């Protein structure tokens, strides 16, 4: 069964910490995405990548960065975590425009 | 610019009743259209998609959706609701030639016994 695996389901971090969220896919997909999901706001795109070492800003990139050193792995980095970054973070991968996304199970991050 | 509108943030139906979740989109070029389902504390799962061809598409768990270009709609239906259908449903659109997918705000489906 094809999978997108996010390293943590629940995470609690302190304000100011550097936070790494890891995502790995086993489908050899070119495209990978990071979204955050908040009640009433739906899914908002943070960053995406369409190739190794390539990255593009999404709609809300401020306070985040990403890394894609290998095709299967796409990491989201919170440089200095803040309480307004408390959210559900969803990673997804896609084999092409018409194929849809495969999502990971999500990481619920709480910043205290 | 693309946008996706889901009418109704909450929909409640009785078990065995018809499920209808509405989705309208705006796109300047022919889009790819998707419905996803999200169960509590999980990621989203693809239910069905329209890319080209037949405008009525069938998905998993007995759901189907019809692409109506003249109405710019892609409503999701299921003839008979089951308790296990209770979840949040997201409509999404990707325009051909683009990488980004735009998601609707979601509709939470409640199923009453």
mmCIF file of C-alpha atoms in Angstrom:
data_model
loop_
_atom_site.group_PDB
_atom_site.id
_atom_site.type_symbol
_atom_site.label_atom_id
_atom_site.label_comp_id
_atom_site.label_asym_id
_atom_site.label_seq_id
_atom_site.Cartn_x
_atom_site.Cartn_y
_atom_site.Cartn_z
ATOM 1 C CA UNK A 1 0.000 0.000 0.000
ATOM 2 C CA UNK A 2 1.415 3.382 -0.994
ATOM 3 C CA UNK A 3 2.198 5.670 1.849
ATOM 4 C CA UNK A 4 3.103 9.115 3.021
ATOM 5 C CA UNK A 5 4.571 8.898 6.503
ATOM 6 C CA UNK A 6 4.850 11.807 8.889
ATOM 7 C CA UNK A 7 7.321 11.216 11.677
ATOM 8 C CA UNK A 8 5.169 12.372 14.596
ATOM 9 C CA UNK A 9 1.413 12.334 15.244
ATOM 10 C CA UNK A 10 1.590 14.705 18.214
ATOM 11 C CA UNK A 11 4.315 17.165 19.147
ATOM 12 C CA UNK A 12 4.638 19.734 21.919
ATOM 13 C CA UNK A 13 7.352 22.369 21.599
ATOM 14 C CA UNK A 14 8.303 25.529 23.441
ATOM 15 C CA UNK A 15 8.212 29.013 21.979
ATOM 16 C CA UNK A 16 11.484 29.828 20.233
ATOM 17 C CA UNK A 17 12.489 26.239 19.573
ATOM 18 C CA UNK A 18 13.522 25.105 16.128
ATOM 19 C CA UNK A 19 11.104 22.401 14.993
ATOM 20 C CA UNK A 20 11.543 19.813 12.265
ATOM 21 C CA UNK A 21 8.570 17.995 10.755
ATOM 22 C CA UNK A 22 9.559 15.083 8.557
ATOM 23 C CA UNK A 23 7.630 13.540 5.698
ATOM 24 C CA UNK A 24 8.600 10.509 3.630
ATOM 25 C CA UNK A 25 6.780 9.020 0.629
ATOM 26 C CA UNK A 26 7.401 5.663 -1.030
ATOM 27 C CA UNK A 27 5.669 6.323 -4.364
ATOM 28 C CA UNK A 28 8.550 7.960 -6.255
ATOM 29 C CA UNK A 29 6.417 11.099 -6.607
ATOM 30 C CA UNK A 30 7.961 14.262 -7.977
ATOM 31 C CA UNK A 31 5.670 16.675 -6.138
ATOM 32 C CA UNK A 32 5.402 17.126 -2.383
ATOM 33 C CA UNK A 33 3.455 19.647 -0.326
ATOM 34 C CA UNK A 34 3.101 20.978 3.199
ATOM 35 C CA UNK A 35 -0.247 22.339 4.395
ATOM 36 C CA UNK A 36 -1.512 23.530 7.716
ATOM 37 C CA UNK A 37 -5.108 22.979 8.724
ATOM 38 C CA UNK A 38 -6.931 25.209 11.175
ATOM 39 C CA UNK A 39 -10.618 25.236 12.164
ATOM 40 C CA UNK A 40 -12.590 27.579 9.942
ATOM 41 C CA UNK A 41 -9.616 28.247 7.655
ATOM 42 C CA UNK A 42 -9.388 24.931 5.821
ATOM 43 C CA UNK A 43 -6.081 23.836 4.304
ATOM 44 C CA UNK A 44 -3.501 26.459 3.551
ATOM 45 C CA UNK A 45 -0.414 25.739 1.470
ATOM 46 C CA UNK A 46 2.895 26.545 3.158
ATOM 47 C CA UNK A 47 5.483 25.257 0.686
ATOM 48 C CA UNK A 48 5.700 22.780 -2.139
ATOM 49 C CA UNK A 49 8.421 21.091 -4.131
ATOM 50 C CA UNK A 50 8.287 19.661 -7.642
ATOM 51 C CA UNK A 51 11.791 18.201 -7.688
ATOM 52 C CA UNK A 52 14.744 17.440 -5.482
ATOM 53 C CA UNK A 53 16.333 20.623 -4.110
ATOM 54 C CA UNK A 54 13.506 22.679 -5.625
ATOM 55 C CA UNK A 55 11.013 24.552 -3.471
ATOM 56 C CA UNK A 56 8.287 27.082 -4.016
ATOM 57 C CA UNK A 57 6.477 29.283 -1.516
ATOM 58 C CA UNK A 58 2.835 28.627 -1.008
ATOM 59 C CA UNK A 59 0.275 31.010 0.415
ATOM 60 C CA UNK A 60 1.606 31.284 3.978
ATOM 61 C CA UNK A 61 5.388 30.657 3.981
ATOM 62 C CA UNK A 62 6.301 33.205 6.662
ATOM 63 C CA UNK A 63 8.026 31.605 9.636
ATOM 64 C CA UNK A 64 8.673 28.355 7.784
ATOM 65 C CA UNK A 65 11.342 26.867 5.566
ATOM 66 C CA UNK A 66 11.678 23.504 3.826
ATOM 67 C CA UNK A 67 14.310 21.061 2.715
ATOM 68 C CA UNK A 68 14.223 18.428 0.001
ATOM 69 C CA UNK A 69 17.601 16.740 -0.289
ATOM 70 C CA UNK A 70 16.166 13.429 -1.490
ATOM 71 C CA UNK A 71 13.153 12.727 -3.668
ATOM 72 C CA UNK A 72 11.300 10.775 -1.010
ATOM 73 C CA UNK A 73 11.771 13.205 1.882
ATOM 74 C CA UNK A 74 10.345 16.692 2.370
ATOM 75 C CA UNK A 75 10.994 18.423 5.673
ATOM 76 C CA UNK A 76 9.213 21.435 7.116
ATOM 77 C CA UNK A 77 11.212 23.628 9.485
ATOM 78 C CA UNK A 78 9.858 26.146 11.962
ATOM 79 C CA UNK A 79 12.885 28.350 12.556
ATOM 80 C CA UNK A 80 11.614 29.768 15.840
ATOM 81 C CA UNK A 81 8.313 28.287 16.896
ATOM 82 C CA UNK A 82 5.571 30.639 18.008
ATOM 83 C CA UNK A 83 2.182 29.969 19.579
ATOM 84 C CA UNK A 84 0.375 31.005 16.385
ATOM 85 C CA UNK A 85 2.015 28.048 14.669
ATOM 86 C CA UNK A 86 0.007 25.646 16.809
ATOM 87 C CA UNK A 87 -1.865 23.675 14.173
ATOM 88 C CA UNK A 88 -2.362 20.401 12.334
ATOM 89 C CA UNK A 89 0.336 19.990 9.669
ATOM 90 C CA UNK A 90 -0.366 17.790 6.668
ATOM 91 C CA UNK A 91 2.163 16.506 4.169
ATOM 92 C CA UNK A 92 1.073 15.264 0.745
ATOM 93 C CA UNK A 93 2.640 13.930 -2.396
ATOM 94 C CA UNK A 94 1.395 13.728 -5.972
ATOM 95 C CA UNK A 95 2.471 11.987 -9.148
ATOM 96 C CA UNK A 96 0.990 14.657 -11.390
ATOM 97 C CA UNK A 97 -1.715 17.267 -11.807
ATOM 98 C CA UNK A 98 -4.599 14.916 -12.440
ATOM 99 C CA UNK A 99 -3.651 12.171 -10.027
ATOM 100 C CA UNK A 100 -4.683 13.810 -6.789
ATOM 101 C CA UNK A 101 -2.782 13.862 -3.531
ATOM 102 C CA UNK A 102 -1.827 11.168 -1.078
ATOM 103 C CA UNK A 103 -1.759 12.638 2.413
ATOM 104 C CA UNK A 104 0.065 11.617 5.539
ATOM 105 C CA UNK A 105 -1.820 11.180 8.820
ATOM 106 C CA UNK A 106 -0.841 14.640 9.995
ATOM 107 C CA UNK A 107 1.182 16.072 12.873
ATOM 108 C CA UNK A 108 -0.679 17.988 15.528
ATOM 109 C CA UNK A 109 1.816 20.537 16.801
ATOM 110 C CA UNK A 110 1.273 22.505 19.982
ATOM 111 C CA UNK A 111 3.617 25.384 20.765
ATOM 112 C CA UNK A 112 3.550 26.480 24.412
ATOM 113 C CA UNK B 1 -7.780 33.099 -9.933
ATOM 114 C CA UNK B 2 -9.164 29.793 -8.823
ATOM 115 C CA UNK B 3 -11.523 29.405 -5.919
ATOM 116 C CA UNK B 4 -13.641 26.647 -4.444
ATOM 117 C CA UNK B 5 -16.859 27.204 -2.524
ATOM 118 C CA UNK B 6 -18.517 24.498 -0.476
ATOM 119 C CA UNK B 7 -22.054 25.428 0.468
ATOM 120 C CA UNK B 8 -22.726 24.588 4.087
ATOM 121 C CA UNK B 9 -20.036 24.031 6.679
ATOM 122 C CA UNK B 10 -22.236 21.400 8.358
ATOM 123 C CA UNK B 11 -24.735 18.982 6.838
ATOM 124 C CA UNK B 12 -26.848 16.575 8.854
ATOM 125 C CA UNK B 13 -28.720 13.607 7.375
ATOM 126 C CA UNK B 14 -30.467 10.550 8.752
ATOM 127 C CA UNK B 15 -29.012 7.108 8.224
ATOM 128 C CA UNK B 16 -30.308 5.774 4.884
ATOM 129 C CA UNK B 17 -31.052 9.234 3.482
ATOM 130 C CA UNK B 18 -29.491 10.850 0.433
ATOM 131 C CA UNK B 19 -26.214 12.667 0.978
ATOM 132 C CA UNK B 20 -25.642 15.804 -1.113
ATOM 133 C CA UNK B 21 -22.579 17.972 -0.534
ATOM 134 C CA UNK B 22 -22.276 20.983 -2.780
ATOM 135 C CA UNK B 23 -19.162 22.358 -4.449
ATOM 136 C CA UNK B 24 -18.783 25.215 -6.910
ATOM 137 C CA UNK B 25 -15.514 26.340 -8.403
ATOM 138 C CA UNK B 26 -14.157 29.158 -10.471
ATOM 139 C CA UNK B 27 -11.371 28.556 -12.928
ATOM 140 C CA UNK B 28 -10.325 30.282 -16.116
ATOM 141 C CA UNK B 29 -9.216 27.007 -17.676
ATOM 142 C CA UNK B 30 -10.655 23.485 -17.549
ATOM 143 C CA UNK B 31 -9.899 22.118 -14.111
ATOM 144 C CA UNK B 32 -9.179 18.837 -12.486
ATOM 145 C CA UNK B 33 -11.676 18.313 -9.659
ATOM 146 C CA UNK B 34 -11.403 16.206 -6.533
ATOM 147 C CA UNK B 35 -13.271 15.196 -3.416
ATOM 148 C CA UNK B 36 -11.411 14.142 -0.287
ATOM 149 C CA UNK B 37 -12.652 12.766 3.021
ATOM 150 C CA UNK B 38 -11.060 13.305 6.427
ATOM 151 C CA UNK B 39 -11.872 11.217 9.483
ATOM 152 C CA UNK B 40 -11.012 12.629 12.933
ATOM 153 C CA UNK B 41 -7.297 13.018 13.613
ATOM 154 C CA UNK B 42 -6.344 11.652 10.229
ATOM 155 C CA UNK B 43 -5.082 13.006 6.938
ATOM 156 C CA UNK B 44 -7.251 13.433 3.871
ATOM 157 C CA UNK B 45 -8.109 10.495 1.631
ATOM 158 C CA UNK B 46 -8.999 10.806 -2.047
ATOM 159 C CA UNK B 47 -12.651 9.836 -2.657
ATOM 160 C CA UNK B 48 -12.892 10.513 -6.380
ATOM 161 C CA UNK B 49 -11.633 12.747 -9.154
ATOM 162 C CA UNK B 50 -12.634 14.204 -12.495
ATOM 163 C CA UNK B 51 -9.963 14.813 -15.103
ATOM 164 C CA UNK B 52 -11.470 14.252 -18.566
ATOM 165 C CA UNK B 53 -14.143 12.118 -20.199
ATOM 166 C CA UNK B 54 -17.296 10.973 -18.469
ATOM 167 C CA UNK B 55 -18.728 13.719 -16.308
ATOM 168 C CA UNK B 56 -20.232 11.342 -13.740
ATOM 169 C CA UNK B 57 -17.446 9.815 -11.702
ATOM 170 C CA UNK B 58 -17.718 7.091 -9.116
ATOM 171 C CA UNK B 59 -15.512 6.836 -6.090
ATOM 172 C CA UNK B 60 -14.958 4.743 -3.034
ATOM 173 C CA UNK B 61 -17.575 3.954 -0.382
ATOM 174 C CA UNK B 62 -20.488 4.407 -2.817
ATOM 175 C CA UNK B 63 -19.933 8.113 -3.462
ATOM 176 C CA UNK B 64 -20.198 9.745 -6.860
ATOM 177 C CA UNK B 65 -19.955 13.267 -8.271
ATOM 178 C CA UNK B 66 -21.009 14.948 -11.482
ATOM 179 C CA UNK B 67 -19.014 17.630 -13.264
ATOM 180 C CA UNK B 68 -21.352 20.255 -14.699
ATOM 181 C CA UNK B 69 -19.362 22.765 -16.678
ATOM 182 C CA UNK B 70 -22.300 25.096 -17.322
ATOM 183 C CA UNK B 71 -22.950 25.356 -13.589
ATOM 184 C CA UNK B 72 -19.261 25.208 -12.567
ATOM 185 C CA UNK B 73 -20.273 22.592 -10.025
ATOM 186 C CA UNK B 74 -18.994 19.254 -8.783
ATOM 187 C CA UNK B 75 -21.499 18.093 -6.166
ATOM 188 C CA UNK B 76 -20.896 14.905 -4.192
ATOM 189 C CA UNK B 77 -23.731 12.436 -3.629
ATOM 190 C CA UNK B 78 -24.420 9.090 -2.035
ATOM 191 C CA UNK B 79 -27.868 7.465 -2.277
ATOM 192 C CA UNK B 80 -27.963 6.107 1.263
ATOM 193 C CA UNK B 81 -25.954 7.477 4.186
ATOM 194 C CA UNK B 82 -24.252 5.169 6.628
ATOM 195 C CA UNK B 83 -23.056 6.044 10.106
ATOM 196 C CA UNK B 84 -19.483 5.444 8.966
ATOM 197 C CA UNK B 85 -19.835 8.316 6.445
ATOM 198 C CA UNK B 86 -19.663 10.865 9.252
ATOM 199 C CA UNK B 87 -16.517 12.859 8.476
ATOM 200 C CA UNK B 88 -15.348 16.106 6.906
ATOM 201 C CA UNK B 89 -15.385 16.372 3.127
ATOM 202 C CA UNK B 90 -13.247 18.671 1.019
ATOM 203 C CA UNK B 91 -13.712 19.678 -2.590
ATOM 204 C CA UNK B 92 -10.538 20.689 -4.440
ATOM 205 C CA UNK B 93 -9.520 22.028 -7.843
ATOM 206 C CA UNK B 94 -6.278 22.038 -9.779
ATOM 207 C CA UNK B 95 -6.196 23.835 -13.067
ATOM 208 C CA UNK B 96 -4.480 22.068 -15.937
ATOM 209 C CA UNK B 97 -0.931 23.311 -16.222
ATOM 210 C CA UNK B 98 -0.608 24.149 -12.545
ATOM 211 C CA UNK B 99 0.946 22.479 -9.528
ATOM 212 C CA UNK B 100 -1.179 23.944 -6.819
ATOM 213 C CA UNK B 101 -4.471 22.559 -5.632
ATOM 214 C CA UNK B 102 -7.018 24.842 -4.012
ATOM 215 C CA UNK B 103 -9.186 23.286 -1.313
ATOM 216 C CA UNK B 104 -12.626 24.317 -0.205
ATOM 217 C CA UNK B 105 -13.253 25.092 3.442
ATOM 218 C CA UNK B 106 -14.797 21.681 4.043
ATOM 219 C CA UNK B 107 -18.239 20.350 4.953
ATOM 220 C CA UNK B 108 -18.708 18.284 8.065
ATOM 221 C CA UNK B 109 -21.257 15.525 7.548
ATOM 222 C CA UNK B 110 -23.259 14.278 10.515
ATOM 223 C CA UNK B 111 -25.287 11.067 10.208
ATOM 224 C CA UNK B 112 -28.152 10.540 12.659
ATOM 225 C CA UNK B 113 -29.343 7.088 13.653
#
